[in-house]
Short mmCIF file of C-alpha atoms and ligand atoms in Angstrom, two decimals:
data_model
loop_
_atom_site.label_atom_id
_atom_site.label_comp_id
_atom_site.label_asym_id
_atom_site.label_seq_id
_atom_site.Cartn_x
_atom_site.Cartn_y
_atom_site.Cartn_z
CA UNK A 1 106.31 98.72 123.91
CA UNK A 2 106.11 98.27 120.19
CA UNK A 3 102.70 99.56 119.06
CA UNK A 4 101.19 99.00 115.63
CA UNK A 5 97.93 100.30 114.28
CA UNK A 6 96.35 101.10 110.96
CA UNK A 7 93.49 103.08 109.54
CA UNK A 8 91.71 102.65 106.23
CA UNK A 9 91.92 105.67 103.92
CA UNK A 10 88.25 106.22 103.24
CA UNK A 11 87.97 110.00 103.41
CA UNK A 12 87.83 112.88 105.83
CA UNK A 13 88.29 112.26 109.54
CA UNK A 14 85.75 113.47 112.05
CA UNK A 15 85.65 114.23 115.76
CA UNK A 16 84.70 110.64 116.52
CA UNK A 17 87.93 109.46 114.90
CA UNK A 18 89.86 111.99 116.90
CA UNK A 19 88.39 111.12 120.30
CA UNK A 20 88.18 107.40 119.64
CA UNK A 21 91.51 106.77 117.94
CA UNK A 22 93.86 109.66 117.26
CA UNK A 23 93.89 111.09 120.75
CA UNK A 24 94.87 107.67 122.00
CA UNK A 25 97.65 107.45 119.40
CA UNK A 26 99.06 110.84 120.37
CA UNK A 27 99.28 109.67 123.98
CA UNK A 28 100.84 106.32 123.08
CA UNK A 29 103.54 107.92 120.97
CA UNK A 30 104.99 109.66 124.02
CA UNK A 31 106.38 106.50 125.59
CA UNK A 32 106.31 103.81 122.94
CA UNK A 33 107.79 102.78 119.65
CA UNK A 34 104.81 103.37 117.36
CA UNK A 35 104.15 102.36 113.79
CA UNK A 36 101.01 103.76 112.22
CA UNK A 37 100.03 102.92 108.70
CA UNK A 38 97.52 103.60 105.96
CA UNK A 39 95.64 100.33 105.46
CA UNK A 40 95.03 100.80 101.74
CA UNK A 41 94.81 97.10 100.94
CA UNK A 42 92.17 96.79 103.62
CA UNK A 43 90.27 99.70 102.10
CA UNK A 44 90.28 97.85 98.81
CA UNK A 45 88.69 94.81 100.41
CA UNK A 46 85.43 96.70 100.90
CA UNK A 47 85.74 99.37 98.20
CA UNK A 48 87.29 97.63 95.22
CA UNK A 49 84.36 98.71 93.06
CA UNK A 50 84.66 102.40 93.87
CA UNK A 51 87.73 103.47 91.91
CA UNK A 52 89.18 105.32 94.88
CA UNK A 53 92.40 107.25 94.48
CA UNK A 54 94.03 105.44 97.35
CA UNK A 55 97.32 107.20 96.85
CA UNK A 56 95.77 110.63 97.35
CA UNK A 57 93.48 109.41 100.13
CA UNK A 58 96.47 107.91 101.92
CA UNK A 59 98.40 111.15 101.74
CA UNK A 60 95.41 113.09 103.05
CA UNK A 61 95.05 110.64 105.90
CA UNK A 62 98.65 110.99 107.01
CA UNK A 63 98.27 114.75 106.79
CA UNK A 64 95.28 114.57 109.14
CA UNK A 65 97.24 112.40 111.59
CA UNK A 66 100.09 114.85 111.75
CA UNK A 67 97.71 117.79 111.99
CA UNK A 68 96.01 115.98 114.87
CA UNK A 69 99.30 115.71 116.74
CA UNK A 70 100.97 112.52 115.55
CA UNK A 71 104.67 113.28 115.51
CA UNK A 72 106.55 111.88 112.51
CA UNK A 73 109.80 112.24 114.46
CA UNK A 74 108.59 109.81 117.07
CA UNK A 75 106.50 107.44 114.98
CA UNK A 76 106.97 105.47 111.81
CA UNK A 77 104.21 106.50 109.42
CA UNK A 78 103.85 104.37 106.32
CA UNK A 79 101.59 102.89 103.68
CA UNK A 80 100.70 99.21 103.88
CA UNK A 81 100.88 98.54 100.15
CA UNK A 82 104.39 100.01 99.99
CA UNK A 83 105.65 97.21 102.22
CA UNK A 84 105.08 94.11 100.10
CA UNK A 85 106.25 91.86 102.92
CA UNK A 86 102.78 92.27 104.46
CA UNK A 87 101.32 90.51 101.44
CA UNK A 88 103.92 87.76 101.58
CA UNK A 89 103.15 87.03 105.21
CA UNK A 90 99.42 87.30 104.50
CA UNK A 91 99.80 84.59 101.87
CA UNK A 92 101.61 82.26 104.25
CA UNK A 93 99.19 82.89 107.10
CA UNK A 94 96.29 82.18 104.75
CA UNK A 95 97.73 78.68 104.28
CA UNK A 96 97.26 77.85 107.93
CA UNK A 97 94.11 79.78 108.86
CA UNK A 98 91.02 77.58 109.13
CA UNK A 99 88.04 78.98 107.25
CA UNK A 100 85.86 78.40 110.29
CA UNK A 101 87.74 81.06 112.27
CA UNK A 102 86.99 83.60 109.56
CA UNK A 103 83.41 82.57 108.92
CA UNK A 104 82.55 82.70 112.62
CA UNK A 105 84.08 86.15 113.08
CA UNK A 106 81.26 88.33 114.48
CA UNK A 107 82.65 91.50 112.91
CA UNK A 108 82.62 89.79 109.52
CA UNK A 109 79.00 88.75 109.93
CA UNK A 110 78.01 92.25 111.09
CA UNK A 111 79.72 93.89 108.16
CA UNK A 112 78.12 91.57 105.61
CA UNK A 113 74.81 92.56 107.11
CA UNK A 114 75.57 96.29 107.20
CA UNK A 115 77.07 96.48 103.74
CA UNK A 116 74.31 94.70 101.92
CA UNK A 117 74.56 97.22 99.12
CA UNK A 118 78.12 96.11 98.37
CA UNK A 119 79.30 92.88 96.89
CA UNK A 120 81.82 91.84 99.51
CA UNK A 121 81.47 88.08 99.36
CA UNK A 122 85.08 87.96 98.30
CA UNK A 123 88.16 86.07 99.40
CA UNK A 124 89.78 89.40 100.22
CA UNK A 125 87.05 90.45 102.60
CA UNK A 126 86.73 87.08 104.30
CA UNK A 127 90.48 87.04 104.91
CA UNK A 128 90.62 90.65 106.09
CA UNK A 129 91.69 89.52 109.59
CA UNK A 130 94.52 87.45 108.15
CA UNK A 131 95.98 90.52 106.48
CA UNK A 132 95.46 92.44 109.70
CA UNK A 133 97.29 89.72 111.61
CA UNK A 134 100.17 89.98 109.14
CA UNK A 135 100.25 93.78 109.59
CA UNK A 136 100.66 93.37 113.30
CA UNK A 137 102.91 90.38 113.78
CA UNK A 138 105.34 91.29 111.04
CA UNK A 139 106.53 94.08 113.40
CA UNK A 140 106.24 91.94 116.52
CA UNK A 141 103.85 94.43 118.03
CA UNK A 142 103.35 94.09 121.75
CA UNK A 143 100.06 95.92 121.64
CA UNK A 144 97.51 97.26 119.21
CA UNK A 145 95.18 100.16 119.95
CA UNK A 146 91.76 99.25 118.57
CA UNK A 147 88.07 99.92 118.91
CA UNK A 148 85.55 97.42 120.19
CA UNK A 149 84.65 96.13 116.71
CA UNK A 150 88.25 95.08 116.10
CA UNK A 151 88.54 92.81 119.14
CA UNK A 152 87.61 89.64 117.25
CA UNK A 153 90.27 90.47 114.67
CA UNK A 154 92.94 90.70 117.32
CA UNK A 155 91.79 87.44 118.84
CA UNK A 156 92.13 85.79 115.42
CA UNK A 157 95.61 87.29 115.10
CA UNK A 158 96.64 85.69 118.39
CA UNK A 159 95.18 82.36 117.34
CA UNK A 160 97.05 82.49 114.06
CA UNK A 161 100.29 83.21 115.93
CA UNK A 162 99.78 80.22 118.19
CA UNK A 163 98.94 77.99 115.26
CA UNK A 164 101.99 79.13 113.33
CA UNK A 165 104.26 78.48 116.28
CA UNK A 166 102.74 75.06 116.79
CA UNK A 167 102.91 74.04 113.12
CA UNK A 168 106.42 75.24 112.42
CA UNK A 169 107.88 74.57 115.85
CA UNK A 170 109.26 78.03 116.12
CA UNK A 171 108.28 80.94 118.34
CA UNK A 172 108.81 83.79 115.92
CA UNK A 173 105.99 86.18 116.69
CA UNK A 174 104.84 88.17 119.68
CA UNK A 175 101.21 87.64 120.64
CA UNK A 176 99.73 91.12 120.42
CA UNK A 177 97.74 92.52 123.31
CA UNK A 178 94.91 94.94 122.73
CA UNK A 179 94.68 98.49 123.96
CA UNK A 180 91.00 99.21 123.91
CA UNK A 181 90.21 102.80 123.04
CA UNK A 182 88.44 104.59 125.88
CA UNK A 183 84.78 104.44 124.93
CA UNK A 184 84.24 108.03 123.99
CA UNK A 185 81.43 107.21 121.62
CA UNK A 186 80.57 110.61 120.39
CA UNK A 187 77.21 110.42 118.65
CA UNK A 188 76.63 112.14 115.34
CA UNK A 189 74.48 115.25 115.15
CA UNK A 190 71.36 113.12 114.68
CA UNK A 191 72.07 110.85 117.65
CA UNK A 192 73.24 107.93 115.52
CA UNK A 193 76.86 106.81 115.37
CA UNK A 194 79.01 109.57 113.87
CA UNK A 195 79.72 108.53 110.33
CA UNK A 196 80.31 110.03 106.95
CA UNK A 197 77.58 107.85 105.46
CA UNK A 198 74.96 109.29 107.83
CA UNK A 199 75.95 112.84 107.02
CA UNK A 200 75.97 113.69 110.71
CA UNK A 201 79.64 114.31 111.41
CA UNK A 202 81.77 117.23 112.51
CA UNK A 203 84.97 116.97 110.49
CA UNK A 204 88.42 117.85 111.72
CA UNK A 205 88.63 120.09 108.68
CA UNK A 206 85.38 121.99 109.33
CA UNK A 207 85.63 125.75 109.72
CA UNK A 208 84.32 127.38 112.92
CA UNK A 209 81.29 128.56 110.89
CA UNK A 210 80.57 125.04 109.67
CA UNK A 211 80.82 123.69 113.20
CA UNK A 212 78.42 126.32 114.48
CA UNK A 213 75.91 125.74 111.69
CA UNK A 214 75.90 122.02 112.43
CA UNK A 215 75.62 122.50 116.16
CA UNK A 216 72.94 125.14 115.86
CA UNK A 217 70.71 122.69 114.03
CA UNK A 218 71.27 119.87 116.55
CA UNK A 219 68.18 118.68 118.43
CA UNK A 220 68.10 119.30 122.18
CA UNK A 221 65.63 118.13 124.83
CA UNK A 222 62.35 118.26 122.87
CA UNK A 223 60.41 119.05 126.08
CA UNK A 224 62.11 122.42 126.29
CA UNK A 225 59.97 124.86 124.39
CA UNK A 226 60.67 128.09 126.18
CA UNK A 227 64.06 129.19 127.44
CA UNK A 228 63.00 128.90 131.08
CA UNK A 229 61.56 125.40 130.79
CA UNK A 230 63.54 122.92 132.86
CA UNK A 231 65.44 120.52 130.62
CA UNK A 232 66.88 117.03 130.87
CA UNK A 233 70.51 116.90 129.72
CA UNK A 234 70.35 113.10 129.69
CA UNK A 235 68.15 113.16 126.61
CA UNK A 236 70.14 115.90 124.89
CA UNK A 237 72.79 115.25 122.31
CA UNK A 238 74.60 118.51 123.04
CA UNK A 239 75.17 117.29 126.56
CA UNK A 240 76.92 114.17 125.21
CA UNK A 241 79.30 116.52 123.45
CA UNK A 242 79.88 118.46 126.64
CA UNK A 243 80.68 115.26 128.51
CA UNK A 244 83.24 114.34 125.89
CA UNK A 245 84.78 117.77 125.38
CA UNK A 246 84.03 120.27 128.14
CA UNK A 247 85.77 120.45 131.52
CA UNK A 248 84.05 118.70 134.45
CA UNK A 249 83.21 121.83 136.43
CA UNK A 250 81.44 123.42 133.47
CA UNK A 251 79.66 120.14 132.68
CA UNK A 252 78.28 120.01 136.23
CA UNK A 253 77.14 123.58 135.97
CA UNK A 254 75.40 123.01 132.64
CA UNK A 255 73.73 119.93 134.07
CA UNK A 256 72.33 121.92 137.00
CA UNK A 257 71.43 125.03 134.97
CA UNK A 258 69.66 123.01 132.29
CA UNK A 259 67.56 121.21 134.90
CA UNK A 260 66.75 124.52 136.56
CA UNK A 261 65.87 126.13 133.25
CA UNK A 262 68.45 128.82 133.85
CA UNK A 263 70.55 128.33 130.73
CA UNK A 264 69.27 128.65 127.19
CA UNK A 265 70.09 126.05 124.56
CA UNK A 266 71.76 128.58 122.31
CA UNK A 267 74.08 129.67 125.07
CA UNK A 268 74.78 126.05 125.95
CA UNK A 269 75.59 125.30 122.33
CA UNK A 270 77.97 128.25 122.20
CA UNK A 271 79.93 126.77 125.09
CA UNK A 272 79.91 123.48 123.23
CA UNK A 273 81.20 125.10 120.04
CA UNK A 274 84.04 126.62 122.05
CA UNK A 275 84.94 123.20 123.41
CA UNK A 276 85.01 121.77 119.90
CA UNK A 277 87.18 124.68 118.76
CA UNK A 278 89.69 123.90 121.47
CA UNK A 279 90.25 120.61 119.68
CA UNK A 280 89.96 121.77 116.08
CA UNK A 281 91.90 125.00 116.16
CA UNK A 282 95.35 123.53 116.81
CA UNK A 283 94.62 120.86 114.20
CA UNK A 284 93.67 123.52 111.68
CA UNK A 285 96.85 125.46 112.41
CA UNK A 286 99.12 122.47 112.02
CA UNK A 287 97.37 121.38 108.84
CA UNK A 288 97.95 124.79 107.27
CA UNK A 289 101.71 124.24 107.65
CA UNK A 290 101.73 120.90 105.85
CA UNK A 291 102.10 120.49 102.13
CA UNK A 292 101.85 117.33 100.04
CA UNK A 293 105.60 117.14 99.39
CA UNK A 294 106.35 117.14 103.11
CA UNK A 295 103.88 114.33 103.67
CA UNK A 296 105.24 112.30 100.76
CA UNK A 297 108.74 112.65 102.15
CA UNK A 298 107.65 111.51 105.61
CA UNK A 299 105.85 108.52 104.15
CA UNK A 300 108.78 107.60 101.90
CA UNK A 301 111.04 107.47 104.93
CA UNK A 302 108.45 105.61 106.95
CA UNK A 303 108.05 103.03 104.19
CA UNK A 304 111.79 102.41 104.17
CA UNK A 305 112.03 101.89 107.95
CA UNK A 306 108.95 99.70 108.05
CA UNK A 307 110.22 97.61 105.16
CA UNK A 308 113.53 97.03 106.90
CA UNK A 309 111.77 95.65 109.97
CA UNK A 310 109.30 93.61 107.97
CA UNK A 311 112.00 92.07 105.80
CA UNK A 312 113.91 90.93 108.90
CA UNK A 313 110.85 89.12 110.18
CA UNK A 314 110.18 87.55 106.79
CA UNK A 315 113.67 86.10 106.67
CA UNK A 316 112.99 84.23 109.88
CA UNK A 317 109.51 83.27 108.76
CA UNK A 318 110.75 81.87 105.47
CA UNK A 319 113.47 79.88 107.18
CA UNK A 320 110.88 78.43 109.53
CA UNK A 321 108.43 77.59 106.75
CA UNK A 322 110.72 76.47 103.94
CA UNK A 323 113.66 75.02 105.84
CA UNK A 324 111.97 74.05 109.09
CA UNK A 325 114.77 75.99 110.68
CA UNK A 326 114.12 77.94 113.80
CA UNK A 327 115.97 80.99 114.91
CA UNK A 328 114.48 82.80 117.79
CA UNK A 329 115.77 86.23 118.53
N1 LIG B 1 90.85 96.87 110.54
C1 LIG B 1 91.24 98.13 111.07
C2 LIG B 1 90.03 99.08 111.05
O1 LIG B 1 89.16 98.94 110.23
C3 LIG B 1 92.37 98.74 110.30
C4 LIG B 1 93.60 97.90 110.41
C5 LIG B 1 94.20 97.20 109.42
C6 LIG B 1 94.38 97.70 111.58
N2 LIG B 1 95.29 96.56 109.88
C7 LIG B 1 95.44 96.86 111.19
C8 LIG B 1 94.28 98.15 112.89
C9 LIG B 1 96.39 96.43 112.12
C10 LIG B 1 95.24 97.74 113.81
C11 LIG B 1 96.29 96.88 113.42
O2 LIG B 1 89.99 99.97 111.85
FE1 SF4 B 2 70.74 120.42 125.91
FE2 SF4 B 2 72.17 122.42 126.87
FE3 SF4 B 2 69.65 122.82 125.99
FE4 SF4 B 2 70.09 121.45 128.23
S1 SF4 B 2 70.58 123.60 127.85
S2 SF4 B 2 68.69 120.87 126.59
S3 SF4 B 2 71.99 120.37 127.76
S4 SF4 B 2 71.41 122.22 124.77
#
């Protein structure tokens, strides 16, 4: 299958990104033709006021992907804004996308609500899903790995494809299926969603000391005052981490020992820190081998391959739109 997915370059990646997205990508790359890109235009749609260095953020993002196990030999890694064909297709798709589809988009409404502090009543933000559709269909992706919040965007992409085919009488695009990320919602250290803006995240770049300091301060079952008090793992954040990161046998044992009051929270957290280290250590090692020049080279090559593919699609699209001529592959 041809797989396409993108990520906005908005800063450091955390464990939630790894478990929710990157782990999935590393598995998909084994058997599929994957294109992963830095969605820098999309980042601009919500952060145009912030003067972000998107070039540097994009490079850092790709470095994190590779450190996390994305293999540049297997995948095409590129930057959205380096492939101008995305913007050309975005323009054309905007011509045929009814405003109602965009205004009704639940993710759009949620985001407007959540980002009240930002001025995102812009054309760019409203048409975010149109650009996303262009990103996907320009490569004829069969499937797109996404999180729950992106489902409406993929549905809009499929609707746009159908409308394009209907209007121009030409079946150019593949309707992309979704690959829903396994719901490994790892909460942040305060129990809310793990997010940079809540200051509750464990970053892929944290040192073992930083991880331990964060974990040490995490709240456990508040009913447990003394070490021998029986606890309830179901109300304990650390146990959520164990479920996501520790092997099943150990998880069962912790569950029983906590309820029996036979394991202390510090000991339990140490096991948890070890589980986190099993993920972070190889990432740390790979990252140490990567320099900026290597990343830039990988991205330059990725941009060239992506552009080749995108340009092929645009030739057919432009023939369909401007000459009402249909060539299906
Ligand atoms: N909107 C996606 C997100 O915020 C990022 C994205 C942009 C994307 N274009 C894409 C994801 C195309 C998948 C396919 O996570
Ligand atoms: Fe949480 Fe572990 Fe303490 Fe139980 S023993 S309350 S699961 S930290």
